[in-house]
Amino acid sequence: MTTDAFTAPQTEQDEQSLREDLAAAYRLLALFDMTDLVYTHLSVRLPGPGHTFLVNPYGLLFEEITASSLVVVDAEGLPKQATSWPVNPAGFVIHSAVHRSRPDAACVMHTHTLAGMTVAAQQHGILPLNQINVEFHGRVGFHAYEGIAADDNLSERERLVRDLGDNIGLILQNHGLLTVGQSVAQAFYRTYYLEQACRIQIAAQSTGAPLHLPSEDKLLRTRAQFENDPDQGQLVWRALRRKLDREQPDYIR
């Protein structure tokens, strides 16, 4: 399929195009050094009746993932297709909770990056230190650390959903970051720039110089400008798909 055309919202995409988008997102996280070896997951809801999703096979590096290697799982993270690779149901716990509670969260991305985990170790979350950070002002929830997410801890799922609320992202305290989107393109855009916001924050804090925070009215005005942009990451996504088409064309295999 051509990747220069507009990437349709998730509800208009068939399974193959979703596979290609999600495989692209995995490759891009590897390209931008945002992986944790074989750990963490990106998932996308498949169209049709029931609750089925695409997720990575457990054990593959993100740079190895292709469209055909992605596995269809149910809401519990159990495979719904024949696969030669294992799937980690416990790793899907967070995704399952979000997908079930947020119909608009077609795609969920969870990362363990150095910058994201560093900010997750702080008590104040994302600081509005730069225009990039301002896009997330008041739009990122905070979930207190409860240990490794386990599939038998249903009560944590409820608290995680509560803490995410209607936000576009979530800081998992002492753990990492999570973002949601109506499409893979939108979720990746949010993941990339939330990561950039964390990197900017750490860099600014490391200088030891006093930090300047814009006034609340300027923060809200700027955030509204981001929210009213009709592009929502599509321009970036098309460019990144073209890059992968040139440099890693096997991702759609």
Short mmCIF file of C-alpha atoms in Angstrom, two decimals:
data_model
loop_
_atom_site.label_atom_id
_atom_site.label_comp_id
_atom_site.label_asym_id
_atom_site.label_seq_id
_atom_site.Cartn_x
_atom_site.Cartn_y
_atom_site.Cartn_z
CA MET A 1 0.00 0.00 0.00
CA THR A 2 1.19 3.53 -0.61
CA THR A 3 2.20 5.41 2.51
CA ASP A 4 2.11 8.88 0.97
CA ALA A 5 -1.67 8.90 1.06
CA PHE A 6 -3.57 10.02 4.15
CA THR A 7 -3.53 7.35 6.84
CA ALA A 8 -7.19 6.79 7.64
CA PRO A 9 -8.55 6.79 11.19
CA GLN A 10 -8.49 3.39 12.85
CA THR A 11 -12.18 2.76 12.22
CA GLU A 12 -11.61 2.99 8.45
CA GLN A 13 -8.55 0.75 8.25
CA ASP A 14 -8.52 -2.96 7.49
CA GLU A 15 -6.36 -5.44 9.37
CA GLN A 16 -3.49 -5.37 6.88
CA SER A 17 -3.11 -1.59 6.97
CA LEU A 18 -3.24 -1.68 10.77
CA ARG A 19 -0.55 -4.36 10.77
CA GLU A 20 1.67 -2.20 8.58
CA ASP A 21 1.09 0.90 10.71
CA LEU A 22 1.81 -0.93 13.97
CA ALA A 23 4.90 -2.65 12.57
CA ALA A 24 6.11 0.78 11.42
CA ALA A 25 5.63 2.16 14.93
CA TYR A 26 7.70 -0.65 16.45
CA ARG A 27 10.50 -0.04 13.93
CA LEU A 28 10.41 3.70 14.59
CA LEU A 29 10.69 3.27 18.37
CA ALA A 30 13.78 1.16 17.73
CA LEU A 31 15.14 3.75 15.30
CA PHE A 32 14.70 6.55 17.85
CA ASP A 33 16.21 4.51 20.72
CA MET A 34 12.96 4.26 22.66
CA THR A 35 12.87 0.52 23.35
CA ASP A 36 13.54 -1.71 26.34
CA LEU A 37 14.93 -4.69 24.40
CA VAL A 38 12.00 -7.15 24.02
CA TYR A 39 9.87 -5.58 26.75
CA THR A 40 6.96 -3.09 26.56
CA HIS A 41 4.18 -3.21 24.01
CA LEU A 42 2.26 -1.26 21.42
CA SER A 43 -1.25 -2.46 20.61
CA VAL A 44 -4.03 -1.52 18.24
CA ARG A 45 -7.69 -2.56 18.22
CA LEU A 46 -8.88 -4.54 15.21
CA PRO A 47 -12.16 -3.63 13.50
CA GLY A 48 -15.16 -5.91 13.70
CA PRO A 49 -17.17 -7.57 16.48
CA GLY A 50 -15.58 -8.67 19.70
CA HIS A 51 -12.46 -7.30 21.34
CA THR A 52 -9.33 -8.30 19.45
CA PHE A 53 -6.02 -6.51 19.15
CA LEU A 54 -2.65 -6.70 17.46
CA VAL A 55 0.43 -6.88 19.69
CA ASN A 56 4.06 -7.86 19.35
CA PRO A 57 5.19 -11.48 19.73
CA TYR A 58 7.18 -11.87 22.94
CA GLY A 59 10.90 -12.20 22.34
CA LEU A 60 11.36 -10.21 19.15
CA LEU A 61 13.33 -6.98 19.21
CA PHE A 62 11.30 -4.06 17.94
CA GLU A 63 13.66 -3.76 14.97
CA GLU A 64 12.69 -7.32 13.94
CA ILE A 65 8.93 -6.87 13.96
CA THR A 66 7.05 -7.09 10.68
CA ALA A 67 3.39 -6.72 9.77
CA SER A 68 2.93 -10.48 9.51
CA SER A 69 4.70 -11.28 12.81
CA LEU A 70 2.18 -9.29 14.87
CA VAL A 71 -0.23 -11.51 16.81
CA VAL A 72 -4.00 -11.18 17.20
CA VAL A 73 -4.96 -11.43 20.88
CA ASP A 74 -8.19 -11.16 22.83
CA ALA A 75 -8.89 -8.75 25.69
CA GLU A 76 -6.91 -10.97 28.07
CA GLY A 77 -3.86 -11.02 25.82
CA LEU A 78 -4.38 -14.63 24.74
CA PRO A 79 -3.57 -15.51 21.09
CA LYS A 80 -6.49 -15.81 18.71
CA GLN A 81 -4.37 -17.09 15.84
CA ALA A 82 -1.77 -19.75 15.27
CA THR A 83 1.67 -18.38 16.12
CA SER A 84 5.15 -19.84 16.52
CA TRP A 85 6.05 -17.07 18.97
CA PRO A 86 4.86 -16.77 22.56
CA VAL A 87 2.73 -13.86 23.71
CA ASN A 88 3.11 -12.31 27.15
CA PRO A 89 -0.44 -11.94 28.56
CA ALA A 90 0.84 -10.15 31.69
CA GLY A 91 2.43 -7.54 29.45
CA PHE A 92 -0.97 -6.81 27.95
CA VAL A 93 -2.64 -6.06 31.31
CA ILE A 94 -2.19 -2.30 31.07
CA HIS A 95 -3.25 -2.23 27.43
CA SER A 96 -6.32 -4.34 28.08
CA ALA A 97 -7.53 -2.05 30.84
CA VAL A 98 -7.15 1.06 28.67
CA HIS A 99 -8.67 -0.45 25.53
CA ARG A 100 -11.70 -1.67 27.49
CA SER A 101 -12.39 1.67 29.16
CA ARG A 102 -11.58 4.10 26.36
CA PRO A 103 -13.38 3.47 23.05
CA ASP A 104 -11.29 6.26 21.54
CA ALA A 105 -8.04 4.53 22.56
CA ALA A 106 -7.70 2.44 19.42
CA CYS A 107 -3.94 2.40 19.90
CA VAL A 108 -2.04 2.19 23.21
CA MET A 109 1.73 2.62 23.48
CA HIS A 110 3.77 1.89 26.60
CA THR A 111 7.48 2.71 26.85
CA HIS A 112 10.39 2.29 29.26
CA THR A 113 12.78 5.01 28.06
CA LEU A 114 15.57 6.59 30.09
CA ALA A 115 13.98 10.03 29.92
CA GLY A 116 10.47 8.73 30.57
CA MET A 117 11.53 6.63 33.53
CA THR A 118 13.53 9.55 34.93
CA VAL A 119 10.51 11.85 34.88
CA ALA A 120 8.39 8.99 36.26
CA ALA A 121 10.73 9.00 39.26
CA GLN A 122 9.93 12.65 39.96
CA GLN A 123 6.89 13.83 41.89
CA HIS A 124 5.67 16.69 39.70
CA GLY A 125 5.22 15.06 36.30
CA ILE A 126 5.70 17.01 33.08
CA LEU A 127 6.75 20.61 33.67
CA PRO A 128 5.76 23.20 31.02
CA LEU A 129 9.35 24.18 30.29
CA ASN A 130 9.11 24.30 26.51
CA GLN A 131 6.49 24.64 23.79
CA ILE A 132 6.65 20.88 23.23
CA ASN A 133 5.93 20.23 26.90
CA VAL A 134 2.98 22.63 26.88
CA GLU A 135 1.07 20.36 24.49
CA PHE A 136 0.80 17.92 27.41
CA HIS A 137 -0.09 20.48 30.08
CA GLY A 138 -2.99 19.06 32.09
CA ARG A 139 -3.35 16.16 29.64
CA VAL A 140 -1.13 13.56 31.30
CA GLY A 141 -2.38 11.56 34.29
CA PHE A 142 -0.31 10.03 37.08
CA HIS A 143 -0.57 6.44 38.34
CA ALA A 144 1.12 5.53 41.63
CA TYR A 145 3.50 2.59 41.59
CA GLU A 146 2.02 -0.74 42.70
CA GLY A 147 4.71 -3.16 41.53
CA ILE A 148 4.84 -5.17 38.31
CA ALA A 149 1.46 -5.10 36.56
CA ALA A 150 -0.01 -8.58 36.88
CA ASP A 151 -3.01 -10.15 35.20
CA ASP A 152 -4.45 -11.21 38.56
CA ASN A 153 -4.56 -7.66 39.96
CA LEU A 154 -7.91 -6.50 38.64
CA SER A 155 -8.18 -3.68 41.17
CA GLU A 156 -5.04 -2.00 39.78
CA ARG A 157 -6.64 -2.03 36.34
CA GLU A 158 -9.49 0.02 37.77
CA ARG A 159 -7.13 2.52 39.38
CA LEU A 160 -5.05 2.78 36.23
CA VAL A 161 -8.14 3.58 34.17
CA ARG A 162 -9.23 6.11 36.79
CA ASP A 163 -5.84 7.83 36.74
CA LEU A 164 -5.73 7.98 32.95
CA GLY A 165 -9.22 9.48 32.82
CA ASP A 166 -9.74 11.24 29.50
CA ASN A 167 -6.08 12.22 29.20
CA ILE A 168 -3.88 11.51 26.18
CA GLY A 169 -1.05 10.15 28.30
CA LEU A 170 -0.16 8.68 31.65
CA ILE A 171 2.97 8.69 33.79
CA LEU A 172 3.37 5.34 35.51
CA GLN A 173 5.28 6.28 38.67
CA ASN A 174 8.70 4.59 38.95
CA HIS A 175 7.86 2.73 35.76
CA GLY A 176 7.43 4.56 32.45
CA LEU A 177 5.06 6.31 30.06
CA LEU A 178 1.81 5.46 28.29
CA THR A 179 -0.01 7.23 25.48
CA VAL A 180 -3.25 6.61 23.62
CA GLY A 181 -4.56 7.63 20.21
CA GLN A 182 -7.44 7.14 17.82
CA SER A 183 -4.93 5.73 15.35
CA VAL A 184 -1.39 4.37 15.37
CA ALA A 185 -0.27 7.62 13.77
CA GLN A 186 -1.77 9.77 16.53
CA ALA A 187 -0.50 7.55 19.34
CA PHE A 188 3.01 7.51 17.89
CA TYR A 189 3.01 11.29 17.53
CA ARG A 190 2.05 11.62 21.19
CA THR A 191 4.61 9.01 22.28
CA TYR A 192 7.43 10.69 20.39
CA TYR A 193 6.67 14.17 21.70
CA LEU A 194 5.97 13.06 25.26
CA GLU A 195 9.42 11.48 25.16
CA GLN A 196 10.85 14.74 23.82
CA ALA A 197 9.13 16.64 26.64
CA CYS A 198 10.82 14.35 29.18
CA ARG A 199 14.21 14.79 27.54
CA ILE A 200 13.82 18.58 27.52
CA GLN A 201 12.80 18.55 31.17
CA ILE A 202 15.81 16.52 32.26
CA ALA A 203 18.18 18.66 30.19
CA ALA A 204 16.76 21.89 31.63
CA GLN A 205 16.93 20.57 35.19
CA SER A 206 20.51 19.40 34.71
CA THR A 207 21.74 22.96 34.08
CA GLY A 208 20.97 23.95 37.68
CA ALA A 209 19.71 27.32 36.43
CA PRO A 210 16.34 28.67 37.66
CA LEU A 211 13.48 27.31 35.54
CA HIS A 212 10.91 29.59 33.94
CA LEU A 213 7.27 28.43 33.80
CA PRO A 214 4.86 30.39 31.58
CA SER A 215 1.67 31.77 33.12
CA GLU A 216 -1.41 29.54 33.22
CA ASP A 217 -3.30 31.62 30.64
CA LYS A 218 -0.43 31.29 28.16
CA LEU A 219 -0.21 27.56 28.83
CA LEU A 220 -3.91 27.02 28.16
CA ARG A 221 -3.85 29.18 25.04
CA THR A 222 -0.88 27.29 23.61
CA ARG A 223 -2.35 23.91 24.46
CA ALA A 224 -5.57 24.88 22.70
CA GLN A 225 -3.56 25.78 19.62
CA PHE A 226 -2.10 22.27 19.58
CA GLU A 227 -5.51 20.67 20.13
CA ASN A 228 -7.13 22.67 17.33
CA ASP A 229 -4.53 21.60 14.77
CA PRO A 230 -6.42 19.30 12.35
CA ASP A 231 -3.24 17.44 11.37
CA GLN A 232 -2.77 15.60 14.70
CA GLY A 233 0.49 14.01 13.61
CA GLN A 234 -0.57 12.80 10.16
CA LEU A 235 2.03 14.87 8.31
CA VAL A 236 4.80 13.48 10.52
CA TRP A 237 3.48 9.94 10.18
CA ARG A 238 3.44 10.04 6.37
CA ALA A 239 7.03 11.32 6.38
CA LEU A 240 8.16 8.59 8.77
CA ARG A 241 6.46 5.87 6.75
CA ARG A 242 8.29 7.12 3.64
CA LYS A 243 11.56 6.92 5.58
CA LEU A 244 10.88 3.31 6.53
CA ASP A 245 9.84 2.49 2.96
CA ARG A 246 13.28 3.66 1.84
CA GLU A 247 15.43 2.28 4.65
CA GLN A 248 13.58 -0.74 6.12
CA PRO A 249 11.08 -1.88 3.49
CA ASP A 250 10.82 -5.35 5.04
CA TYR A 251 8.64 -4.01 7.87
CA ILE A 252 5.51 -4.51 5.74
CA ARG A 253 6.43 -8.15 5.07
#
